[in-house]
mmCIF file of C-alpha atoms and ligand atoms in Angstrom:
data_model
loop_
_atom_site.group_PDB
_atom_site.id
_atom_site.type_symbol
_atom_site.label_atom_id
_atom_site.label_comp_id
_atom_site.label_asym_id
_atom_site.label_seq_id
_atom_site.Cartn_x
_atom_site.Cartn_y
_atom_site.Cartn_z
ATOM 1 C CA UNK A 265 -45.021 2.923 -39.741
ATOM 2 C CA UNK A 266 -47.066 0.602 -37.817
ATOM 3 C CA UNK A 267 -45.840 -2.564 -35.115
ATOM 4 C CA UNK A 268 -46.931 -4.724 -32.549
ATOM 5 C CA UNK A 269 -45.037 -6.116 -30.314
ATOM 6 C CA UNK A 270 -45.465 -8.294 -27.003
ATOM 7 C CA UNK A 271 -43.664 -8.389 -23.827
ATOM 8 C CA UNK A 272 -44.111 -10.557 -20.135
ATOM 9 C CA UNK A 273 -44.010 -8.836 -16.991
ATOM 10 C CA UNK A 274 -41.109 -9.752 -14.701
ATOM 11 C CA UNK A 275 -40.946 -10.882 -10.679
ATOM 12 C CA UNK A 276 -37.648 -10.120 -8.843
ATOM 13 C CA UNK A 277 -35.981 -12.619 -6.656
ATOM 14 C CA UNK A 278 -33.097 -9.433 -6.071
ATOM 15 C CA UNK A 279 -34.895 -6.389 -6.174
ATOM 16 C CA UNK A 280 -34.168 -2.965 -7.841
ATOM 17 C CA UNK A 281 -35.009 -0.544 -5.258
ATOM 18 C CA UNK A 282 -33.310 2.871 -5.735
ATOM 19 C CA UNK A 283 -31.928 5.002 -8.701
ATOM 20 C CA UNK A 284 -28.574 6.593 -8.755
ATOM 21 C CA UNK A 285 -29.625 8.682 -11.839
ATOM 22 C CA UNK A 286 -33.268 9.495 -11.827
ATOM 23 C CA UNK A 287 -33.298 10.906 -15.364
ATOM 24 C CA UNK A 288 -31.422 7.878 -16.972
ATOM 25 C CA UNK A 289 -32.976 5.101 -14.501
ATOM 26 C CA UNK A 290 -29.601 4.040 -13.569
ATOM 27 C CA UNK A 291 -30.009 2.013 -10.243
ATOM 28 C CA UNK A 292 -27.987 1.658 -7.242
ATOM 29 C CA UNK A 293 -28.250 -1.945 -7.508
ATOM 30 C CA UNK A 294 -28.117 -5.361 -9.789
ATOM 31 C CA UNK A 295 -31.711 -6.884 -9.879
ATOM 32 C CA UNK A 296 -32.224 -10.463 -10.917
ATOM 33 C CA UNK A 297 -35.807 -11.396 -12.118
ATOM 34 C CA UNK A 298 -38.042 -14.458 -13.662
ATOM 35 C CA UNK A 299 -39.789 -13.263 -17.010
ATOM 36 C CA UNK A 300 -43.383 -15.229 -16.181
ATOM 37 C CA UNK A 301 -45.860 -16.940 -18.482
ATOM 38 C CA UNK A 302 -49.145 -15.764 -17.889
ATOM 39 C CA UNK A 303 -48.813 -11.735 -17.202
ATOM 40 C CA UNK A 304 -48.002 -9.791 -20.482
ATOM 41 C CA UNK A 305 -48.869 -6.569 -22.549
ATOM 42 C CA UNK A 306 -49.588 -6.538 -25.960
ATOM 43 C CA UNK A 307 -49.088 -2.659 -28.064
ATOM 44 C CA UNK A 308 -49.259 -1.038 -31.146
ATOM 45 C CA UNK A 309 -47.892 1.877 -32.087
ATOM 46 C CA UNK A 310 -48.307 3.746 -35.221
ATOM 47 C CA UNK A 311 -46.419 6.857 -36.338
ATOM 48 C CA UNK A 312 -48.538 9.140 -38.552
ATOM 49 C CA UNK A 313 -48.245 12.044 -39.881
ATOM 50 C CA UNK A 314 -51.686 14.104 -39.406
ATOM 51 C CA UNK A 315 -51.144 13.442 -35.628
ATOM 52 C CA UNK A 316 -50.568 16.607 -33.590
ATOM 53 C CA UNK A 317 -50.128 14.771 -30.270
ATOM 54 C CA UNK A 318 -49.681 10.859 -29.072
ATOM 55 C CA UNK A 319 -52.716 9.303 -28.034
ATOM 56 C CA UNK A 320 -52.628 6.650 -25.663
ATOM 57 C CA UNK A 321 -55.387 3.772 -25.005
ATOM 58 C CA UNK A 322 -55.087 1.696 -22.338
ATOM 59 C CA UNK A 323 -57.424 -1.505 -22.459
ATOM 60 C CA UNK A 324 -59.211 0.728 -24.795
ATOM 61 C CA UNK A 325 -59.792 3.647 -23.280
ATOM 62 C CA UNK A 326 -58.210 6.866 -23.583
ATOM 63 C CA UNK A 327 -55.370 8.194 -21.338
ATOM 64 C CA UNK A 328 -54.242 11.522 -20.952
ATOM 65 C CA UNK A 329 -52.773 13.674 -18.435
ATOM 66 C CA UNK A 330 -49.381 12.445 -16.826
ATOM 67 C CA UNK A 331 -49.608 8.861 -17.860
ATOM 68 C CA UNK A 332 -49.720 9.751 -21.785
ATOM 69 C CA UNK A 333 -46.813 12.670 -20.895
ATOM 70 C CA UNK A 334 -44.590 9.442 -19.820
ATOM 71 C CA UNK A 335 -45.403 7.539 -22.681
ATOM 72 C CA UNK A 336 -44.938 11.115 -24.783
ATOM 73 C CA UNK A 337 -41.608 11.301 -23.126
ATOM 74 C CA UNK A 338 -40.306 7.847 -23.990
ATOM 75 C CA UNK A 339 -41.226 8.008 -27.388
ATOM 76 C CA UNK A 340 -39.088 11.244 -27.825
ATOM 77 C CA UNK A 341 -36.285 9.033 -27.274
ATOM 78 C CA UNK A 342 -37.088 6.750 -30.051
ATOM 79 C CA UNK A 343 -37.667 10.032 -32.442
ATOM 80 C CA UNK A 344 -34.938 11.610 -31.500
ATOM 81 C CA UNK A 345 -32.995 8.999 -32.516
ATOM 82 C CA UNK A 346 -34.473 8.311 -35.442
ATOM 83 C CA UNK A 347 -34.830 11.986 -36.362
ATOM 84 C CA UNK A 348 -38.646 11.661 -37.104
ATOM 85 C CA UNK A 349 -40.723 13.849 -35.471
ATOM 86 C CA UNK A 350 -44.352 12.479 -36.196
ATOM 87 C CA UNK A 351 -46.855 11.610 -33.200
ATOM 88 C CA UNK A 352 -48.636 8.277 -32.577
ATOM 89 C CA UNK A 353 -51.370 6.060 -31.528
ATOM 90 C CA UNK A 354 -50.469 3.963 -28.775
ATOM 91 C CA UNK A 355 -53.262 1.348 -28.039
ATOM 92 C CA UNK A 356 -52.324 -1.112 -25.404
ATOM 93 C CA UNK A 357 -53.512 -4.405 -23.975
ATOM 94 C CA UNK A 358 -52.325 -5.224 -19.921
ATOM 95 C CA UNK A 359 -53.099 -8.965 -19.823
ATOM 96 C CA UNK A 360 -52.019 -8.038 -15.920
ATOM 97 C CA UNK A 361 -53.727 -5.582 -13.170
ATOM 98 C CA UNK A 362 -52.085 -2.094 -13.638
ATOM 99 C CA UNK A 363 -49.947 -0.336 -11.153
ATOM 100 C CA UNK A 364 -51.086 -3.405 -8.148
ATOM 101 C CA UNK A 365 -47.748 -4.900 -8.108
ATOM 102 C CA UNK A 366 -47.754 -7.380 -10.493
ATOM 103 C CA UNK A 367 -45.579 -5.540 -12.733
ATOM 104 C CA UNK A 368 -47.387 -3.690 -15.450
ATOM 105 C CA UNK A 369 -44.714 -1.467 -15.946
ATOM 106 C CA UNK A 370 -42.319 -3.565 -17.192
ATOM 107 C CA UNK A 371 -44.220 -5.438 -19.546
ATOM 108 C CA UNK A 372 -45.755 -1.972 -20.871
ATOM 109 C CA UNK A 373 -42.959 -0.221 -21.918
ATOM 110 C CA UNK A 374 -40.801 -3.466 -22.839
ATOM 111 C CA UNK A 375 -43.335 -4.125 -25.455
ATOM 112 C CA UNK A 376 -43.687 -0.106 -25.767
ATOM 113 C CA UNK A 377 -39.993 0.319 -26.906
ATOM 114 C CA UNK A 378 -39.861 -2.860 -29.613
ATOM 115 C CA UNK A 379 -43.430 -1.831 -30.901
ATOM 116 C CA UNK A 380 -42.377 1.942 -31.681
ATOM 117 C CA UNK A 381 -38.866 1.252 -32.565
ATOM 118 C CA UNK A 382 -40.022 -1.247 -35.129
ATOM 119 C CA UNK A 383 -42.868 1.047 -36.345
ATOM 120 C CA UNK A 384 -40.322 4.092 -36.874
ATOM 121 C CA UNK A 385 -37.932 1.832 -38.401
ATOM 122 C CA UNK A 386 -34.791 1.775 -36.103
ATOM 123 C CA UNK A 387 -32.783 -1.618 -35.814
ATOM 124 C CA UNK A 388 -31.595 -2.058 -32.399
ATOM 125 C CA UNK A 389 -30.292 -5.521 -30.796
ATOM 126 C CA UNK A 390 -31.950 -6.834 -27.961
ATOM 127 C CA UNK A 391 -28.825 -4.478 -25.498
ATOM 128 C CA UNK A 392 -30.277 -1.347 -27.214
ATOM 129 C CA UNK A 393 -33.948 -2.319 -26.901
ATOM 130 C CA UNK A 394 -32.731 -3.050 -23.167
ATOM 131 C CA UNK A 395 -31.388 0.176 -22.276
ATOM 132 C CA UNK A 396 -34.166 1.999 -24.264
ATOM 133 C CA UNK A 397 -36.495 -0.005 -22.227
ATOM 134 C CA UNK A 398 -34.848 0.996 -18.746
ATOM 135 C CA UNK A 399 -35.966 4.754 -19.781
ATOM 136 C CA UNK A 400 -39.273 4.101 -19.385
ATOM 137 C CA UNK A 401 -39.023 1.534 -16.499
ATOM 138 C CA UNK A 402 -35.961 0.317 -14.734
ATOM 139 C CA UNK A 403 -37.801 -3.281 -14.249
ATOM 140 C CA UNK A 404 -38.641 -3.256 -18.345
ATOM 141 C CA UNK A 405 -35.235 -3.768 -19.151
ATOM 142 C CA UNK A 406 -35.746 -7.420 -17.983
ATOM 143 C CA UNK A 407 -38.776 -7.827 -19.758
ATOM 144 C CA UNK A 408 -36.645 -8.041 -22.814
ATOM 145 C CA UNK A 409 -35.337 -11.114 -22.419
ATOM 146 C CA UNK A 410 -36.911 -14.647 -21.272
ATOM 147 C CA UNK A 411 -36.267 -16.880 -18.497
ATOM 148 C CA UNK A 412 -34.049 -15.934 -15.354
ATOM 149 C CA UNK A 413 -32.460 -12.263 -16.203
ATOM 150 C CA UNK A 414 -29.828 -10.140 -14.636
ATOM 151 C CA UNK A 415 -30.065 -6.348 -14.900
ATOM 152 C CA UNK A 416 -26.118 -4.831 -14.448
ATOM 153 C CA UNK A 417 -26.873 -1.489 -12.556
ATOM 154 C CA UNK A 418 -23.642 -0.219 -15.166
ATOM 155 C CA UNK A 419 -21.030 1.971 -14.283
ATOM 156 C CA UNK A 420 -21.379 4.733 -16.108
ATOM 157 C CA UNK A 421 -22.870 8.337 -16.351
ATOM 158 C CA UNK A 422 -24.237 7.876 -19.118
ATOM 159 C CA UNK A 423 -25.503 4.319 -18.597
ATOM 160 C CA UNK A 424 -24.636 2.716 -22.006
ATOM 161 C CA UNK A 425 -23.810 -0.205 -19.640
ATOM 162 C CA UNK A 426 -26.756 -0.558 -17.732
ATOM 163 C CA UNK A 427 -29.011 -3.081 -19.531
ATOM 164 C CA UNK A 428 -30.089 -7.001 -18.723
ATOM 165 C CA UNK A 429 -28.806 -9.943 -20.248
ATOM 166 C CA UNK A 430 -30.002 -13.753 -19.735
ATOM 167 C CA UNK A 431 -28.614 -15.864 -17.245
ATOM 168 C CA UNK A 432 -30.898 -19.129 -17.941
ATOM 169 C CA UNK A 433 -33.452 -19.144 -20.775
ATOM 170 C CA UNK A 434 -37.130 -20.173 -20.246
ATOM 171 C CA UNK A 435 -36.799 -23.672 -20.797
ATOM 172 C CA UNK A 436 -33.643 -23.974 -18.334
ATOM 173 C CA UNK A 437 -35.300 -24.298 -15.145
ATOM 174 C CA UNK A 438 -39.267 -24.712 -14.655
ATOM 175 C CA UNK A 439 -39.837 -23.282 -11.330
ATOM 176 C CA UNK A 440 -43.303 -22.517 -10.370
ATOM 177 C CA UNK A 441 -44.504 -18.957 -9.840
ATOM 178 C CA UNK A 442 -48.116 -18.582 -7.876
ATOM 179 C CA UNK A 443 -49.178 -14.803 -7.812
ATOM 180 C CA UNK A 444 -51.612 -14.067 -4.796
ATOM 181 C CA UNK A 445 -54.038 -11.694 -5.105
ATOM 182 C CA UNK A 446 -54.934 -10.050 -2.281
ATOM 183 C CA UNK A 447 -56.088 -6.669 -3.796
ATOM 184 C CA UNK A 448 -56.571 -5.442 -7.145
ATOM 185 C CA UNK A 449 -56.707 -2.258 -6.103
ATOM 186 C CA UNK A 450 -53.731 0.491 -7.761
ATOM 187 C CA UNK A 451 -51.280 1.041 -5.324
ATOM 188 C CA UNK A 452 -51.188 4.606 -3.285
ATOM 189 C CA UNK A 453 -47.237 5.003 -3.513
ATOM 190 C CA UNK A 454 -45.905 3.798 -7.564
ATOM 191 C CA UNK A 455 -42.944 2.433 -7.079
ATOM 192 C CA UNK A 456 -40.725 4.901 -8.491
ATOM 193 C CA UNK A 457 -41.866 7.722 -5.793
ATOM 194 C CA UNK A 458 -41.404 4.698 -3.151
ATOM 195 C CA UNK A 459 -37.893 4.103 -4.169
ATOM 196 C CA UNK A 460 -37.108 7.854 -4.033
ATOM 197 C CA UNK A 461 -38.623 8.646 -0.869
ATOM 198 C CA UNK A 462 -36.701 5.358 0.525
ATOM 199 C CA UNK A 463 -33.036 6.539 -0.681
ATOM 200 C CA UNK A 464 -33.139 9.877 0.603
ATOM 201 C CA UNK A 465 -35.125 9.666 3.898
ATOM 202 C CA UNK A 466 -34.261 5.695 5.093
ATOM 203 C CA UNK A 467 -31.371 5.133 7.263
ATOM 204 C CA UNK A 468 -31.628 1.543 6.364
ATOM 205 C CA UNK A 469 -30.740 2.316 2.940
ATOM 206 C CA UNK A 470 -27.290 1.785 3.278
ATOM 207 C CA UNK A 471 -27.942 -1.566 4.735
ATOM 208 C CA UNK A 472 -29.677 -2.624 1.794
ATOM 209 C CA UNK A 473 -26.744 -1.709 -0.645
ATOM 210 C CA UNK A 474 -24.235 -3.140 1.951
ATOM 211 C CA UNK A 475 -25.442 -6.967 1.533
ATOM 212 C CA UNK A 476 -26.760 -6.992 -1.817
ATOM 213 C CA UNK A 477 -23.387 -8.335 -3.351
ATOM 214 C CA UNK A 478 -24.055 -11.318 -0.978
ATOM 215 C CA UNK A 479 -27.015 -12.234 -2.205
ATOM 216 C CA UNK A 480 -26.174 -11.606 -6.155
ATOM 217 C CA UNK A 481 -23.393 -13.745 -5.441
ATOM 218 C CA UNK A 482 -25.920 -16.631 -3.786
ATOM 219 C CA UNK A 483 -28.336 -16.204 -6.459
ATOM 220 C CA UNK A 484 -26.225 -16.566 -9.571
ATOM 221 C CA UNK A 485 -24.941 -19.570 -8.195
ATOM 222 C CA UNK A 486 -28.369 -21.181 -7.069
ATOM 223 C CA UNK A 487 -29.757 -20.509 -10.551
ATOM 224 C CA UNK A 488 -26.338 -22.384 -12.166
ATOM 225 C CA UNK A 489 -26.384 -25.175 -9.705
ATOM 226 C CA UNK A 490 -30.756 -25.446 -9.955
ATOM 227 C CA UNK A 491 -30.277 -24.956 -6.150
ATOM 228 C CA UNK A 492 -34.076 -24.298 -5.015
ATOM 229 C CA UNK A 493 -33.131 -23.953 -1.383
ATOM 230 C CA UNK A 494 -30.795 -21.655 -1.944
ATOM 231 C CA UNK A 495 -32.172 -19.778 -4.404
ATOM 232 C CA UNK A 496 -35.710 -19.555 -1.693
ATOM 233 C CA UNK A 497 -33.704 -18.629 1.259
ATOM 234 C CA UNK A 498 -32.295 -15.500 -0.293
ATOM 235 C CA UNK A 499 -35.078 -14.488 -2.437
ATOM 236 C CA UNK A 500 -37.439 -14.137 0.455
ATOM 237 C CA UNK A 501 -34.498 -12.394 2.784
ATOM 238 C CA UNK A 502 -33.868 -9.924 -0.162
ATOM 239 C CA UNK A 503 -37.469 -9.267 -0.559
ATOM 240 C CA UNK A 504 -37.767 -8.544 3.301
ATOM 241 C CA UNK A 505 -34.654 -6.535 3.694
ATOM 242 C CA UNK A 506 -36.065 -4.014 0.606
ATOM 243 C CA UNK A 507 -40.340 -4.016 2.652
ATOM 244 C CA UNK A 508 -37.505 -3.037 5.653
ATOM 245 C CA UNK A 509 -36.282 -0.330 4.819
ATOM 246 C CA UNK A 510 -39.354 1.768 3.439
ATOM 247 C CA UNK A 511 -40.352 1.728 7.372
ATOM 248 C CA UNK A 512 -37.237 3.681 7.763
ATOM 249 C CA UNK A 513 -38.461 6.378 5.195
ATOM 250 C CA UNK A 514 -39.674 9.624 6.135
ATOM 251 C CA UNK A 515 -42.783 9.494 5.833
ATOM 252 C CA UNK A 516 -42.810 5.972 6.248
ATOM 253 C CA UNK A 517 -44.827 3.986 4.630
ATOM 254 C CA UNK A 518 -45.615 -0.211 4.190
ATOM 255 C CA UNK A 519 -47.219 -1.630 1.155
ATOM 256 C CA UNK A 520 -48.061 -5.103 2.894
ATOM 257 C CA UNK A 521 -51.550 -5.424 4.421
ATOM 258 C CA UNK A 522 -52.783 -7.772 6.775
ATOM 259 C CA UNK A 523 -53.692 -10.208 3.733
ATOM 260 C CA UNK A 524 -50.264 -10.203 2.653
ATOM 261 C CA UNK A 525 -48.968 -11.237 6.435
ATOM 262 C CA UNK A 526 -51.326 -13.918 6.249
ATOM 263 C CA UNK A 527 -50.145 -15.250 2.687
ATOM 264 C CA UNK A 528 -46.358 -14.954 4.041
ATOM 265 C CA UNK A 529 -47.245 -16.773 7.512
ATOM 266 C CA UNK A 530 -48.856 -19.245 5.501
ATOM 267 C CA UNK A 531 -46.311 -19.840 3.630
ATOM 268 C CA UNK A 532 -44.123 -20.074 6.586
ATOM 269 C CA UNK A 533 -46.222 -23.089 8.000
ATOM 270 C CA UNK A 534 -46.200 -24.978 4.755
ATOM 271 C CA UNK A 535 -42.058 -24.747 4.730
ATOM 272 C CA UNK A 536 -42.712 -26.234 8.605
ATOM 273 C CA UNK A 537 -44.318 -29.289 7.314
ATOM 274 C CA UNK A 538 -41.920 -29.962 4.317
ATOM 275 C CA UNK A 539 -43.063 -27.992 1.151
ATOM 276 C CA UNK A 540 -40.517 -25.783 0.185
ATOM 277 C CA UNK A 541 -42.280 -23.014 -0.880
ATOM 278 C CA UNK A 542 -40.823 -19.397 -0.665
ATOM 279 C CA UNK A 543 -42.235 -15.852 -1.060
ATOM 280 C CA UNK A 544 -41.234 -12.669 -2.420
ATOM 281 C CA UNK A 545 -43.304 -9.048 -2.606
ATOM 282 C CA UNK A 546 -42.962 -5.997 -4.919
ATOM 283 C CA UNK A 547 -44.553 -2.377 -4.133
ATOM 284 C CA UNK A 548 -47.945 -3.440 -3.294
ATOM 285 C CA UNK A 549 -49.837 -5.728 -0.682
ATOM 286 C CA UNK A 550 -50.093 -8.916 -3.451
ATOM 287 C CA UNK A 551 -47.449 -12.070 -2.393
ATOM 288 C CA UNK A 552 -45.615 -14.161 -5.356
ATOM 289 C CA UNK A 553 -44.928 -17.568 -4.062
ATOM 290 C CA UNK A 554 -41.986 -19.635 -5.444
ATOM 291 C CA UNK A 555 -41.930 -23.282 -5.504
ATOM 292 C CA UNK A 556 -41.084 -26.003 -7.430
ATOM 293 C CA UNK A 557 -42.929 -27.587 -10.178
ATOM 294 C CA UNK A 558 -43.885 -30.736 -7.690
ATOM 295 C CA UNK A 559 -45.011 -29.386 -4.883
ATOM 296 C CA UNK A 560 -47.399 -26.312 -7.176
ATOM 297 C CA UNK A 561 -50.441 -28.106 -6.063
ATOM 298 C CA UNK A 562 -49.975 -28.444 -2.362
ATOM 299 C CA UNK A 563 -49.165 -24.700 -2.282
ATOM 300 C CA UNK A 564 -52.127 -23.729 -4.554
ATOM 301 C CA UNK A 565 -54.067 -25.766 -2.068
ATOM 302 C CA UNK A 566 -52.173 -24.244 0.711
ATOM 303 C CA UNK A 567 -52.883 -21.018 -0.226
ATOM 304 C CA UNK A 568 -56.390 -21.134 -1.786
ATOM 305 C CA UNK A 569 -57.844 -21.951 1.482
ATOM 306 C CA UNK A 570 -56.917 -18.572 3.464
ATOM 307 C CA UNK A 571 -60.390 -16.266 3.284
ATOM 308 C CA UNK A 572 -58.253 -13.281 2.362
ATOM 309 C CA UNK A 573 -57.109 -15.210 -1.027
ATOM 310 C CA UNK A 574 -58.799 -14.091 -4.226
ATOM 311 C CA UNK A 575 -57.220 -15.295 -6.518
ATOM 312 C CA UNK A 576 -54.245 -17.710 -7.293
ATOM 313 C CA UNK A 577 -52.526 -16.900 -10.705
ATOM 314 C CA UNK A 578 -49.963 -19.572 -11.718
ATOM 315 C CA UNK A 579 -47.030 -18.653 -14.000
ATOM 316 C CA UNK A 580 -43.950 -20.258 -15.005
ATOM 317 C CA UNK A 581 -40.854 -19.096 -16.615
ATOM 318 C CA UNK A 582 -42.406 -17.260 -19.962
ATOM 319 C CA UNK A 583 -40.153 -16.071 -23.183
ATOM 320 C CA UNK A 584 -38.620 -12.455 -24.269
ATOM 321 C CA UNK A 585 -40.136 -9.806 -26.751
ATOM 322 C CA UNK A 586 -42.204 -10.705 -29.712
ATOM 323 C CA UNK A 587 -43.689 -9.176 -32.720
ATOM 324 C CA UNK A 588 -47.156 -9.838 -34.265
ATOM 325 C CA UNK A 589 -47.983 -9.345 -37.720
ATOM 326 C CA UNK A 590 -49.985 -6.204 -38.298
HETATM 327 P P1 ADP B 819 -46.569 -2.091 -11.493
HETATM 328 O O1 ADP B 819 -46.426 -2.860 -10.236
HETATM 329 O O2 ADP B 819 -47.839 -2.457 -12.209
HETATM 330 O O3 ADP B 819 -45.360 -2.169 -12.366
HETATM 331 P P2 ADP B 819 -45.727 0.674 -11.231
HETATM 332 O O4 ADP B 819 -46.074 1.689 -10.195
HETATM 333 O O5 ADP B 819 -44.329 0.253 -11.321
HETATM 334 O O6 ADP B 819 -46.719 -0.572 -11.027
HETATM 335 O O7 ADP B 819 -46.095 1.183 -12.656
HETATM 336 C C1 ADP B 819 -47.372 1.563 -13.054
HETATM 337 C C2 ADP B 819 -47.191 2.450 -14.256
HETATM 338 O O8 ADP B 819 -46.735 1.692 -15.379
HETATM 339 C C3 ADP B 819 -48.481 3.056 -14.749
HETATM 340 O O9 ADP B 819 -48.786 4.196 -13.985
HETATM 341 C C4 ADP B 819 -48.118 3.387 -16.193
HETATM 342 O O10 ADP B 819 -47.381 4.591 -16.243
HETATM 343 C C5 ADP B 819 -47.163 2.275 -16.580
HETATM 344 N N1 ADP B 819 -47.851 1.260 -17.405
HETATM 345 C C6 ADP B 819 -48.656 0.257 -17.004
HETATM 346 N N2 ADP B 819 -49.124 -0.445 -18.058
HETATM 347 C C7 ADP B 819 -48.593 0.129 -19.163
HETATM 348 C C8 ADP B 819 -48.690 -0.133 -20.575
HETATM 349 N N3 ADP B 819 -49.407 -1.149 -21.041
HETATM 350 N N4 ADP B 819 -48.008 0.667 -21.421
HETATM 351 C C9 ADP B 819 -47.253 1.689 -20.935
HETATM 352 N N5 ADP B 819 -47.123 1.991 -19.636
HETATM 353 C C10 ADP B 819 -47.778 1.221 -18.753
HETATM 354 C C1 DP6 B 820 -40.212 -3.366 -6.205
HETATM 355 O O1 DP6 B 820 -39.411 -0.609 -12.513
HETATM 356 O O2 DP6 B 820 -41.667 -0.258 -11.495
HETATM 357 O O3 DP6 B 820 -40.887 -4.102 -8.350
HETATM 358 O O4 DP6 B 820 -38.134 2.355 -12.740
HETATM 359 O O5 DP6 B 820 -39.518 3.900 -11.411
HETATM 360 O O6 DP6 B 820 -40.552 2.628 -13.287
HETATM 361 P P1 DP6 B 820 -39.497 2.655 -12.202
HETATM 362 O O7 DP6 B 820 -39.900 1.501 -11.182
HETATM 363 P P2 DP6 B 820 -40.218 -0.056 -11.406
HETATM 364 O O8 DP6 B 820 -39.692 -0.626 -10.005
HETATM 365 C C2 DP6 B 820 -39.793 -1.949 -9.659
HETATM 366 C C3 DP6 B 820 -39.536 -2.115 -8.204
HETATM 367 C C4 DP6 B 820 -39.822 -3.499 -7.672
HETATM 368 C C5 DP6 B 820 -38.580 -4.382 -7.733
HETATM 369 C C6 DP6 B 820 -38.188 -4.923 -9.082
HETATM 370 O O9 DP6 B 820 -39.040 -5.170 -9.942
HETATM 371 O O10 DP6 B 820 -36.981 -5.157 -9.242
HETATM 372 CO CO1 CO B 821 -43.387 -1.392 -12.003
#
């Protein structure tokens, strides 16, 4: 009853930012994401039967308190619906910074859900492991699948329809992904209390929802057409247009710091002297820059010569789920 599986973290070009159904992570919204190369998790999970409780280890260290209870929760789920009630060890690797915005969560439980369903011995296609995955994080459902990925927000109550599916695999369009860090710091507001706090308290909410079908629209086709202008100009307008409207929540709050205006500005300037580079930010202060695969070394040097630049992480497209052999 034991499996390892391995997922990649994801980067938005269309962000999810709200849920309609906070229970079932149903979101207000389609999201369209880039599975990348270089950030993933790697877990194991084994079901035993002397276990009274889960135990979790993160990067090999114990975790208890509210961060096992959401793994604890997730994997009720799985036994529910396998209709085995044993506990199990969890023991996780984050090849990526937790919780700092470079999406740990999605990689974690993508690779979460196909490690324990394997290890308890339920089949599900990669829609099930999809919608499973969305129960633990709305961005893991991407995670499931390589390349560019669309997550359909569903229609539903009961969201059997809300799940991703591929819209290019990894090998259909190399684009380069540079992840700034700025900080590697955890983040003071997780994303999903962000998100909450945004779609009940911001005014600018609405405006959000109002033009996302625009840029879904613009997006889909950029990605068919491998239109990189296109696909830059609305990535980075959808990216500010979601930062927006958290200054509208009550209490307010911004996760960008003065590092992360100087990575945007910069990449700003470099667009002003012909590299088409293009930027997009998730909840937390560290910049993902978007480029393509020509010009990754003028924007690495770009970029690598601002002070408040640690560290320049570059990813491409990466592939879906795996297993390892135990
Ligand atoms: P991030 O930007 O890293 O996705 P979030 O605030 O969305 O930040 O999520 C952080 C949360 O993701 C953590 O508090 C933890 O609950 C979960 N998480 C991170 N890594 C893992 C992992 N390897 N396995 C399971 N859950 C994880
Ligand atoms: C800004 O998937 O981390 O990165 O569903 O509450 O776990 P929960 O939140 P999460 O939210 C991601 C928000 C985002 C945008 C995105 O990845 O689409
Ligand atoms: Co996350």
């Amino acid at each position: 009853m034991k499996a390892i599986a391995k997922a990649h973290t994801n980067i938005a070009l269309i962000k999810y930012w709200g849920k309609r159904n906070e229970q079932l992570f149903l979101p207000m919204n389609n999201s369209i994401s880039i599975t990348l190369d270089r950030f993933y998790t790697t877990t194991s999970v084994s079901f035993q039967e002397d276990l009274s409780s889960d135990r979790f280890l993160l990067d090999g260290e114990e975790v208890g308190g509210k961060e096992r209870q959401k793994i604890s929760s997730f994997l009720d789920l799985i036994r529910n619906t396998a209709n085995k009630q044993y506990f199990a060890v969890i023991d996780s690797v984050n090849q990526v910074p937790t919780a700092a915005g470079f999406a740990s969560s999605a990689s974690g439980f993508a690779a979460l859900a196909a490690a324990a369903t394997k290890a308890i011995g339920l089949d599900l296609d990669d829609t099930g492991l999809s919608r499973l995955a969305r129960q633990g994080s709305g961005s893991a459902c991407r995670s499931i699948y390589g390349g560019f990925v669309e997550w359909n927000k569903g229609e539903r109550a009961d969201g059997v329809d809300s799940f991703a599916t591929q819209i290019l695999d990894e090998n259909g369009w190399n684009v380069s992904v540079l992840s700034i860090m700025v900080e590697a710091k955890q983040k003071k507001v997780l994303s999903r209390e962000g998100m909450r706090r945004t779609v009940e308290t911001s005014p600018f909410y609405s405006g959000w929802l109002e033009s996302l079908e625009t840029d879904l629209v613009g997006t889909r086709e950029a990605i068919q057409r491998r239109d990189f202008e296109q696909l830059g100009m609305i990535l980075e307008h959808n990216a500010l247009k979601m930062h927006a409207t958290t200054l509208g929540a009550n209490p307010p709050f911004l996760y960008w710091t003065n590092a992360t205006v100087e990575v945007m500005q910069r990449v700003q300037e470099l667009r002003e002297v012909g590299v088409e580079a293009y930027f997009t930010i998730d909840a937390g202060p560290n910049v993902k820059v978007i480029c393509q695969l020509k010009d990754e070394q003028k924007v690495k040097e770009g970029l690598q010569s601002l002070n408040c630049v640690q560290d320049i992480f570059l990813c491409h497209p990466g592939p879906g789920i795996s297993y390892l052999t135990t």
